[in-house]
CSV table of C-alpha atoms in Angstrom, one decimal:
chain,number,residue,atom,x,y,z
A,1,UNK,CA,-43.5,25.0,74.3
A,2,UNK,CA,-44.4,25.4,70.7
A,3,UNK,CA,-44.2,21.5,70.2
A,4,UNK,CA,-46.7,21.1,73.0
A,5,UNK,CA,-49.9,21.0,71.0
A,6,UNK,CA,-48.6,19.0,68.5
A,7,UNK,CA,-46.4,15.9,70.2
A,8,UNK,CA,-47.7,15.9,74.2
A,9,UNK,CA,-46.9,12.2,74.3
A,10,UNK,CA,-45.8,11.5,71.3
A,11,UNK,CA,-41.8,11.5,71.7
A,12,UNK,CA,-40.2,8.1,72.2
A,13,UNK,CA,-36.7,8.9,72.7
A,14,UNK,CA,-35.4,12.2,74.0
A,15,UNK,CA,-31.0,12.9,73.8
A,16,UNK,CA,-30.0,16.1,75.2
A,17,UNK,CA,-26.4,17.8,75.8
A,18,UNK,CA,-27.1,20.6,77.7
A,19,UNK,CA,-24.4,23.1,79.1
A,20,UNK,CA,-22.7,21.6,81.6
A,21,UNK,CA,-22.2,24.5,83.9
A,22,UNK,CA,-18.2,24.7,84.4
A,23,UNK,CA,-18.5,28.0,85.2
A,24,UNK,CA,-17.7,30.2,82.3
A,25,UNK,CA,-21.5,30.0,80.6
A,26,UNK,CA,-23.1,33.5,81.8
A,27,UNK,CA,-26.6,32.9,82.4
A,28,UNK,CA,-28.7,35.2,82.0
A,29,UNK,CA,-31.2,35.5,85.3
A,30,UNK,CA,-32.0,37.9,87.3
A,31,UNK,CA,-29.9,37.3,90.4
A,32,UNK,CA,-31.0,39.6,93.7
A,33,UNK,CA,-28.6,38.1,95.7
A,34,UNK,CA,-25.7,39.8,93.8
A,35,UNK,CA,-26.4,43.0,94.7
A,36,UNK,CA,-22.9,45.2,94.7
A,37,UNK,CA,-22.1,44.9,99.0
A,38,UNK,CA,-23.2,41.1,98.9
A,39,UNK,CA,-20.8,40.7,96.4
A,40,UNK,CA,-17.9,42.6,98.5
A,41,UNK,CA,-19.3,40.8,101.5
A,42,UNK,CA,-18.5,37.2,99.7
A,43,UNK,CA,-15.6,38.1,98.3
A,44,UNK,CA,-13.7,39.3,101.6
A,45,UNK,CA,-15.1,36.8,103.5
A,46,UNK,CA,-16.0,33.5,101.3
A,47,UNK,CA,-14.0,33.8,98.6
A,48,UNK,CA,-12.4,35.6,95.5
A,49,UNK,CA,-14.7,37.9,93.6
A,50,UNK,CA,-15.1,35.8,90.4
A,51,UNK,CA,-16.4,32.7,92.3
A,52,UNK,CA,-20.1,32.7,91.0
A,53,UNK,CA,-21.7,30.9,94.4
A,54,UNK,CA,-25.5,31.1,92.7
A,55,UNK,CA,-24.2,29.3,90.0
A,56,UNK,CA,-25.3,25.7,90.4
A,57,UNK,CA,-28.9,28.0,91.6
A,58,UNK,CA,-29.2,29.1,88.0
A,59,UNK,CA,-28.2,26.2,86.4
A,60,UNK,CA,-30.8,24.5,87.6
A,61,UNK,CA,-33.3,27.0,86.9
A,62,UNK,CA,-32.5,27.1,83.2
A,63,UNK,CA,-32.6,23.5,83.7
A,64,UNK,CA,-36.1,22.7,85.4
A,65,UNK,CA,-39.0,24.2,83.3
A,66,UNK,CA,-37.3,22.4,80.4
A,67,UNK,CA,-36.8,19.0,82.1
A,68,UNK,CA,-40.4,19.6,83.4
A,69,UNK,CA,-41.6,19.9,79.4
A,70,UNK,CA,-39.8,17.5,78.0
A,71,UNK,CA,-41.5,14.7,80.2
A,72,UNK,CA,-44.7,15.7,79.1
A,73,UNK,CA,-43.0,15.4,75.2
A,74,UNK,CA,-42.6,11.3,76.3
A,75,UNK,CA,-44.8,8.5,75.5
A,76,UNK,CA,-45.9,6.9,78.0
A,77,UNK,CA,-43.0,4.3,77.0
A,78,UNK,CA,-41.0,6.8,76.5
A,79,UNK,CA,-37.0,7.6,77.7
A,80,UNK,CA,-34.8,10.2,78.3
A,81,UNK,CA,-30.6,10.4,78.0
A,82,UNK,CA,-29.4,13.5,79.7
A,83,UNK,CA,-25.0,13.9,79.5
A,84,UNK,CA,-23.8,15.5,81.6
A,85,UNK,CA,-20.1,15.7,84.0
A,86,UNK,CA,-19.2,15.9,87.4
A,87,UNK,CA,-19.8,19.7,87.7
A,88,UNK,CA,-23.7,19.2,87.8
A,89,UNK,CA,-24.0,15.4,87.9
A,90,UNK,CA,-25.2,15.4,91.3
A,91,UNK,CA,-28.1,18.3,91.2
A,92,UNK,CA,-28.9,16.9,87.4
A,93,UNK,CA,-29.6,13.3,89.5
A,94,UNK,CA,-32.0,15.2,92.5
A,95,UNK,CA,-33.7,17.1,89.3
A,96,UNK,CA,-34.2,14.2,87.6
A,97,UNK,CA,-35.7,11.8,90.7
A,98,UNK,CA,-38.1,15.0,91.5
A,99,UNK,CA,-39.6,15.0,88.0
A,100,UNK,CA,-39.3,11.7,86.6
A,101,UNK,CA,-39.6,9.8,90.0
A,102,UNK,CA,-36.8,7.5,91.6
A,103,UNK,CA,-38.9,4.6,90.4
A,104,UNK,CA,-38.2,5.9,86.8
A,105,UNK,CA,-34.2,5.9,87.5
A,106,UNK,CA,-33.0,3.3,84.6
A,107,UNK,CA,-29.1,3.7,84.9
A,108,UNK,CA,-26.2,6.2,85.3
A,109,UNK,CA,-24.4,5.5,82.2
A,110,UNK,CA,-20.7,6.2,82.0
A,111,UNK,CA,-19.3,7.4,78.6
A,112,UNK,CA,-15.4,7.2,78.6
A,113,UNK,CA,-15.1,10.1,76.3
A,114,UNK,CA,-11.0,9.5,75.5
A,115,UNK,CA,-8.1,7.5,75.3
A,116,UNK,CA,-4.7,8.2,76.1
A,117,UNK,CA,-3.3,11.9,77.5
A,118,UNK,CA,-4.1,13.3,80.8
A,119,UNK,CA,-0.6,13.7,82.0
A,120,UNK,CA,-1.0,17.4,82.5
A,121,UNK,CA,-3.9,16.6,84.7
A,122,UNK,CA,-2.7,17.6,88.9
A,123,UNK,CA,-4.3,14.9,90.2
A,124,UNK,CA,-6.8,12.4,87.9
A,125,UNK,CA,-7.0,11.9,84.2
A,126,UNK,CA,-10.6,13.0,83.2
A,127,UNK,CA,-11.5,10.1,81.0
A,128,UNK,CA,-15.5,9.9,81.3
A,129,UNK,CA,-18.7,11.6,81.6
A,130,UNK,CA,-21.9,11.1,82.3
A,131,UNK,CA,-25.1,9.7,80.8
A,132,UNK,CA,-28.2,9.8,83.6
A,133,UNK,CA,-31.3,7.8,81.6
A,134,UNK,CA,-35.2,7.9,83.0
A,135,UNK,CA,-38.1,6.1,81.6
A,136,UNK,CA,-41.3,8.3,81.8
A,137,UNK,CA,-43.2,5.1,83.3
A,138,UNK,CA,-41.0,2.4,83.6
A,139,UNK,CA,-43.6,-0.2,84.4
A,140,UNK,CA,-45.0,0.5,80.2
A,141,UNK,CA,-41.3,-0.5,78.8
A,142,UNK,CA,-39.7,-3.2,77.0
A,143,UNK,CA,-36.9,-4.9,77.6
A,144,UNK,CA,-33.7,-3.2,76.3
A,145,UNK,CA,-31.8,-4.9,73.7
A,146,UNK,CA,-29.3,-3.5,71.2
A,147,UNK,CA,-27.6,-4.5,67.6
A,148,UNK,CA,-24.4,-6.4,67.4
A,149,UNK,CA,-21.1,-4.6,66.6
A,150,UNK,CA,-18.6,-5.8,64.3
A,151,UNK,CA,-16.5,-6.6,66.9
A,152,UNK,CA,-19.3,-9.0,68.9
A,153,UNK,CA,-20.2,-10.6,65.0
A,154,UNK,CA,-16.6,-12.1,64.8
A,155,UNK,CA,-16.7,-14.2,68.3
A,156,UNK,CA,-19.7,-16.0,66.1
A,157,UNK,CA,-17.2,-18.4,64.6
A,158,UNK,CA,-18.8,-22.0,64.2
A,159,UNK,CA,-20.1,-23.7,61.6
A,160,UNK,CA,-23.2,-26.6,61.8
A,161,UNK,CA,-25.2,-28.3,59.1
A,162,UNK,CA,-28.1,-24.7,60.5
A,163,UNK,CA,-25.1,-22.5,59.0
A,164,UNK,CA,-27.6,-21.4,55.7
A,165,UNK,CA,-30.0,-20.4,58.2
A,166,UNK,CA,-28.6,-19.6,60.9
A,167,UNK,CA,-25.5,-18.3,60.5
A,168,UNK,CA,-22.3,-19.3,62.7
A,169,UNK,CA,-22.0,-19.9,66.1
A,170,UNK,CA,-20.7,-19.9,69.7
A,171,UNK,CA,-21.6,-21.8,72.5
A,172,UNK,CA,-22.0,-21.1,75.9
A,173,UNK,CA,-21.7,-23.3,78.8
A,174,UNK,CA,-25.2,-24.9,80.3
A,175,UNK,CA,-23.6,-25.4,83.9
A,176,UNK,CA,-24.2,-22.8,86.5
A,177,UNK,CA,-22.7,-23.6,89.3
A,178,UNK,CA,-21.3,-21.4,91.8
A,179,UNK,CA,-24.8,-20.3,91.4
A,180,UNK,CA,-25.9,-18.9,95.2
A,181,UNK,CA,-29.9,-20.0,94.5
A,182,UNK,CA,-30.2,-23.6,94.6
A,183,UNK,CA,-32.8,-25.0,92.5
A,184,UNK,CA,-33.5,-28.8,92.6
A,185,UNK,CA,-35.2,-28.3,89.3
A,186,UNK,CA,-32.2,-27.2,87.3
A,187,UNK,CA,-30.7,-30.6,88.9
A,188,UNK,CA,-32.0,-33.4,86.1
A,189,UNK,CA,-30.1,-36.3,84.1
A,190,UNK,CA,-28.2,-35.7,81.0
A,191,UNK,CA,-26.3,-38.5,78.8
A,192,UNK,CA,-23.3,-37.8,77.1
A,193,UNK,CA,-22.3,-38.9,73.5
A,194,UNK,CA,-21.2,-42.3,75.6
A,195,UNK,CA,-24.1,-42.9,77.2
A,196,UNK,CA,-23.1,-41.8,80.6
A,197,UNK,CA,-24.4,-39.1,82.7
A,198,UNK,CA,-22.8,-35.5,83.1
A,199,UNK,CA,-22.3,-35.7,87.5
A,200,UNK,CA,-19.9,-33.4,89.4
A,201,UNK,CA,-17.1,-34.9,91.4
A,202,UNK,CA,-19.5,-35.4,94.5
A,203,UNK,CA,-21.4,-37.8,92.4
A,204,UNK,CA,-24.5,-35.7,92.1
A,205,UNK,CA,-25.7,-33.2,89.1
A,206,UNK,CA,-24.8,-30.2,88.4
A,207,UNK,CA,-27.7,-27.5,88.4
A,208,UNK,CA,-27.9,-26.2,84.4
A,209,UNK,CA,-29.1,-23.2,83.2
A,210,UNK,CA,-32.5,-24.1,81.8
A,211,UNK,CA,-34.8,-26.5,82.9
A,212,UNK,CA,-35.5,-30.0,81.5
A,213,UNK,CA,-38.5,-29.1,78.9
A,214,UNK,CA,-36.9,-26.5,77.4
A,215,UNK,CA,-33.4,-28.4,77.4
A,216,UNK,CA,-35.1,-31.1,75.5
A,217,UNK,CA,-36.4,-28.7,72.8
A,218,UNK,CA,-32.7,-27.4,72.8
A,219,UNK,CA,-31.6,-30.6,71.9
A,220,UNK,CA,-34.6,-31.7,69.2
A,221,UNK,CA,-33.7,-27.8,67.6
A,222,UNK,CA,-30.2,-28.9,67.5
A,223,UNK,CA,-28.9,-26.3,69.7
A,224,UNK,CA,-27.2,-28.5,72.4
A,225,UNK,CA,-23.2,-29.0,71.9
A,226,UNK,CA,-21.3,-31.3,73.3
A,227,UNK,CA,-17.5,-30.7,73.1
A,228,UNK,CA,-14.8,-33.4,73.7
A,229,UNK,CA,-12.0,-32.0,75.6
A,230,UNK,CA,-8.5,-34.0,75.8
A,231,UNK,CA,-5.8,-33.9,78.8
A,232,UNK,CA,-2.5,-33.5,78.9
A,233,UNK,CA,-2.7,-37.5,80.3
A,234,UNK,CA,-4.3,-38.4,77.2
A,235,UNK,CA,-8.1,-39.1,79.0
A,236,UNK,CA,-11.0,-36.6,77.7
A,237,UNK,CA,-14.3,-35.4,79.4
A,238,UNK,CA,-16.9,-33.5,77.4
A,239,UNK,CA,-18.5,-30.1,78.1
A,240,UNK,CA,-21.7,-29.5,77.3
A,241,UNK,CA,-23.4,-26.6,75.8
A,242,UNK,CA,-25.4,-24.1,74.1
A,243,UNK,CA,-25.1,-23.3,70.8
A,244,UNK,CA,-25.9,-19.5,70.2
A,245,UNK,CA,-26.3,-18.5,66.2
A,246,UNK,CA,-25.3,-15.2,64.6
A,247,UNK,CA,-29.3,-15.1,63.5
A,248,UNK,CA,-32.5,-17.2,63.4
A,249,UNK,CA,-34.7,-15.4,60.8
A,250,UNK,CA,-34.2,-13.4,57.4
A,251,UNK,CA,-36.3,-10.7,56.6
A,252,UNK,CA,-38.6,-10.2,53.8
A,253,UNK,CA,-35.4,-9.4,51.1
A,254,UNK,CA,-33.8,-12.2,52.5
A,255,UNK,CA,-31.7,-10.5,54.4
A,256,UNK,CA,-30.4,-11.6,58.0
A,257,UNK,CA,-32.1,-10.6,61.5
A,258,UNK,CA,-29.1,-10.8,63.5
A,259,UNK,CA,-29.3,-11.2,67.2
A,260,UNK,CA,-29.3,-8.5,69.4
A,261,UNK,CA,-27.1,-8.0,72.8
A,262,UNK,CA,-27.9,-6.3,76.2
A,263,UNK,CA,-26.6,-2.8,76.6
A,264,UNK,CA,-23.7,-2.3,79.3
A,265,UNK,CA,-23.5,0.7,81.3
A,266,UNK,CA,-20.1,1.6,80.4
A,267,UNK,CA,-20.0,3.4,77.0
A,268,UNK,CA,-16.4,2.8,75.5
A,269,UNK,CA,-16.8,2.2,71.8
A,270,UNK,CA,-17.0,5.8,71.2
A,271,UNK,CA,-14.7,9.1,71.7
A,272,UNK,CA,-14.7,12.5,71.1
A,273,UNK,CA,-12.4,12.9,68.8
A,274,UNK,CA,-14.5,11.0,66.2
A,275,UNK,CA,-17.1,13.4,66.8
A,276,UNK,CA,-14.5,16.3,66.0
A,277,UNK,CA,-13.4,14.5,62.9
A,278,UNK,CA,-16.9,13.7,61.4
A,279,UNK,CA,-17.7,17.4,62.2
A,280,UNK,CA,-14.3,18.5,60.3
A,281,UNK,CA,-14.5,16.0,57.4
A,282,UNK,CA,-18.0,17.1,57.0
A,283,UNK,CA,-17.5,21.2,57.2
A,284,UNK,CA,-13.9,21.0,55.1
A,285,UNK,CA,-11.8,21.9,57.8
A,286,UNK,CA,-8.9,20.7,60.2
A,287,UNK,CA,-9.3,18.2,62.7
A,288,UNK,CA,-9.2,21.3,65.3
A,289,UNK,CA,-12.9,23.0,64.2
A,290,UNK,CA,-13.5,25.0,67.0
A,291,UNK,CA,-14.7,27.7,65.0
A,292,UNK,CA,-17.7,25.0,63.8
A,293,UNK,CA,-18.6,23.1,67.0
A,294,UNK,CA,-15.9,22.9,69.8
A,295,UNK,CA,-17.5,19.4,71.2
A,296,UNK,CA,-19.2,17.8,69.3
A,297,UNK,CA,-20.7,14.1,70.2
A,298,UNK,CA,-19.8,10.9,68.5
A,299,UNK,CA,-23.1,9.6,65.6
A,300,UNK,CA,-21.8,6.1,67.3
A,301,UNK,CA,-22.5,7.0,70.7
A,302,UNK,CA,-25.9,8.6,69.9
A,303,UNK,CA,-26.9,6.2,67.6
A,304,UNK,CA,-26.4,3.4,70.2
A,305,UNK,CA,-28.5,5.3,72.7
A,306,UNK,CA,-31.5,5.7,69.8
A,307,UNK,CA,-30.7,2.0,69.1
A,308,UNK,CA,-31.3,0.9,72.5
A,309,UNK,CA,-34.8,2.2,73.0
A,310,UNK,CA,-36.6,3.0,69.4
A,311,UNK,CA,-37.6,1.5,66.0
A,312,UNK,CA,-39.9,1.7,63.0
A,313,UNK,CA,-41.2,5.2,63.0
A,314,UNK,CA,-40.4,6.4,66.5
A,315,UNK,CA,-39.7,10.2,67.2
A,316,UNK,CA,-36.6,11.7,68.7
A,317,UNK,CA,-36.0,15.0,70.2
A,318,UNK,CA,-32.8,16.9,70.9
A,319,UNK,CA,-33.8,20.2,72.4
A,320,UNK,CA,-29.8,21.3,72.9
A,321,UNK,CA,-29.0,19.8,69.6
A,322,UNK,CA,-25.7,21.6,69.3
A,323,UNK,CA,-23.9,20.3,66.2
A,324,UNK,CA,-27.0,17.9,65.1
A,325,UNK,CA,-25.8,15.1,66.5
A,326,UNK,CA,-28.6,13.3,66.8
A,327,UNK,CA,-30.0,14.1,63.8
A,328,UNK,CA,-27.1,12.4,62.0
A,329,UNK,CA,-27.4,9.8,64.0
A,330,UNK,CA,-31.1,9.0,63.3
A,331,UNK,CA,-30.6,9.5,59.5
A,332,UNK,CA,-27.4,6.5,59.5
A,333,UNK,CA,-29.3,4.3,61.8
A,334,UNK,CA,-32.3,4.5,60.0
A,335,UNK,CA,-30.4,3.7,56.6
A,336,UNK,CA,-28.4,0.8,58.3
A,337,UNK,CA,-31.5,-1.4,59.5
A,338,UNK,CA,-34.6,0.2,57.0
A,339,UNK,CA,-36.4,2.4,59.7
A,340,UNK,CA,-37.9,5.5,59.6
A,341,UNK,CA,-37.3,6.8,62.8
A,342,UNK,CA,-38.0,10.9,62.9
A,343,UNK,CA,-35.8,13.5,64.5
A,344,UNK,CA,-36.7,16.9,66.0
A,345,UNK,CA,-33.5,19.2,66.8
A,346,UNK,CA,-34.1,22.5,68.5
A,347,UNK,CA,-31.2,24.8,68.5
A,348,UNK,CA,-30.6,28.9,69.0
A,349,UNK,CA,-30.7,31.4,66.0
A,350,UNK,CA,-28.0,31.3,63.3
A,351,UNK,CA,-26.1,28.5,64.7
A,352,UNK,CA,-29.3,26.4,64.3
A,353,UNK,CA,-29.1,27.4,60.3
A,354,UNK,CA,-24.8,27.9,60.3
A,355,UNK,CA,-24.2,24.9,62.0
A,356,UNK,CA,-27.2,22.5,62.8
A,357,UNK,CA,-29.1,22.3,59.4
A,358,UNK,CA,-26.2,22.8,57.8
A,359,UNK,CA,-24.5,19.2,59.4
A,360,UNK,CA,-28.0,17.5,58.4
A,361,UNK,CA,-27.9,19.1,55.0
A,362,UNK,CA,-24.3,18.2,54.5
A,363,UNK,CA,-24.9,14.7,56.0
A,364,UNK,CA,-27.5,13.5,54.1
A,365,UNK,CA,-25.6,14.7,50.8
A,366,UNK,CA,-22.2,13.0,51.8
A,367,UNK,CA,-23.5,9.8,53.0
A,368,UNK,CA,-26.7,9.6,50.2
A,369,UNK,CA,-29.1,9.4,52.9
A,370,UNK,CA,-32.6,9.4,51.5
A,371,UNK,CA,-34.7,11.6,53.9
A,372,UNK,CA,-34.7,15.0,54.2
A,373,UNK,CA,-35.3,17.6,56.9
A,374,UNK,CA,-37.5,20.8,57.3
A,375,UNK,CA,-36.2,23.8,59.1
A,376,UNK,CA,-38.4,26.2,60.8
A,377,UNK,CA,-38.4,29.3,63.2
A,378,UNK,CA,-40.3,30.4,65.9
């Protein structure tokens, strides 16, 4: 509430990590319902005493007033990440849609948190959570687009006489058939190196993936390939194709712009246990730091969230920021592509100071970031 008079639609990305509710958080609300012969009542004939059956109730009444604020936090551009697991996934979904609007649903993002283990698991492994995203107005967005890994940079492999400038490349193929929309005007001649005309085995053309204008300024740009491809018999045929470069600018330093990728809605680049061990290597202790943060989230997962929806000087806010998190996150990504993207963390009491401030701190010393951070209480 505090933040209200100063950022009512002025946060572009909100990341929160609230308590997922797997039933040993005590929450403290009044609860009528619990009243000492109810309780006997349930316990003889629902179920055993310690079974809390208001708990999803109070969940989600810690959960609205805040989900309520935070909307009026976003620009009207603005999105929000919520993690979460299966115990409230479902309610967190029905909150969401009431507040945000089912127009305003962007994608239930799945996070596979681990790899390996699970064998003591009764029945299923429990390899993923949750990530439920809403745009405050999805009608005022951009598309979403997102930096290429290291990973995506080395499938970029070929070389042209556009390498200075472009960088390397790959190609991609400009047929599209098995397409189920027929379109006669993605059906056009084109010669190969030979002279003769690409045709399917039914003698007609294939339908390509752009049409004939901008295939022709495809081919005066130099991005057209066409491949030779040799049989076993010893005849060829050629393929023809798109050539995709690693980058087609350089910015003011000279400096490439690379190309940037779609995000997927499976998250597997990123497990907990780095979290754990950037939280250990950063506090000096063992791999185990439970005494420091027992869960802490990944910087890489985070920072691909910021990635996907902010830039330049865009504000983020964690309101359950935990370990900080996201405030690490926003302080590397910022350093890696020259933004200065600001972070708001909100956390309880001392482990705000103990824990929160003292990650940033701790962060921006290790890894020579050159920002800072103010702390304040309410």
């Amino acid at each position: 509430k505090a933040l209200m008079p100063y950022y009512t639609g002025k946060i572009k990305c909100i990341y929160i990590d609230p308590p997922y509710n797997t039933g040993n958080e005590s929450w403290v609300y009044n609860d009528r319902v619990n009243s000492p012969k109810i309780k006997r009542w349930l316990g003889k004939i629902v179920g055993g005493e310690s079974q809390d059956l208001c708990r999803h109730d109070k969940w989600l009444c810690m959960m609205y007033p805040r989900i309520k604020l935070l909307k009026d936090l976003l620009t009207e551009n603005g999105v929000i990440f919520v993690s979460i697991d299966d115990n409230e996934q479902s309610n967190l979904k029905h909150l969401l849609d009431e507040i945000f609007g089912e127009q305003n649903f962007m994608a239930q993002i799945v996070w596979k948190k681990k790899a390996g283990g699970g064998n003591a698991a009764r029945f299923f492994a429990d390899d993923h959570e949750y990530i439920l995203c809403y745009a405050n107005d999805k009608t005022k967005l951009d598309a979403f687009f997102v930096k290429l890994d290291d990973k995506d940079k080395q499938k970029y492999k070929l070389k042209d006489e556009y390498f200075e400038e472009r960088g390397a490349f790959l190609i991609k193929n400009l047929t599209q058939e098995g397409s189920l929309d027929d379109r006669p005007n993605l059906r056009y001649e084109i010669l190969n190196p030979e002279g003769k005309p690409f045709l399917k085995d039914n003698g007609e053309y294939p339908q390509w993936r752009v049409e004939k204008k901008q295939f022709e300024r495809l081919l005066n740009e130099g991005r057209i390939y066409m491949k030779k491809v040799k049989k076993k018999d010893g005849s060829y045929y050629y393929t023809i194709n798109t050539k995709q470069y690693l980058y087609d600018a350089v910015d003011d330093e000279g400096e490439p712009i690379f190309r940037r990728k779609k995000p997927r809605t499976i998250f597997d680049f990123a497990i907990t246990g780095q979290g754990r061990k950037a939280l250990a290597q950063l506090f000096d202790t063992s791999s185990h730091q439970d005494s420091v943060f027992t869960y802490p989230k990944p910087v890489e997962l985070i920072s691909h969230i910021i990635d996907i929806v902010t830039s330049n000087d865009d504000i983020i806010l964690d309101s359950f920021a935990g370990s900080g998190t996201t405030g690490h996150a926003v302080l590397d990504l910022n350093k890696e592509d020259k933004s200065k993207r600001r972070f708001i963390l909100i956390e309880l009491e001392e482990h705000a100071k103990n824990v929160t401030a003292e990650r940033v701190k701790r962060a921006i010393e290790k890894y020579d970031y050159k920002d800072g951070f103010e702390y304040c209480e309410l």
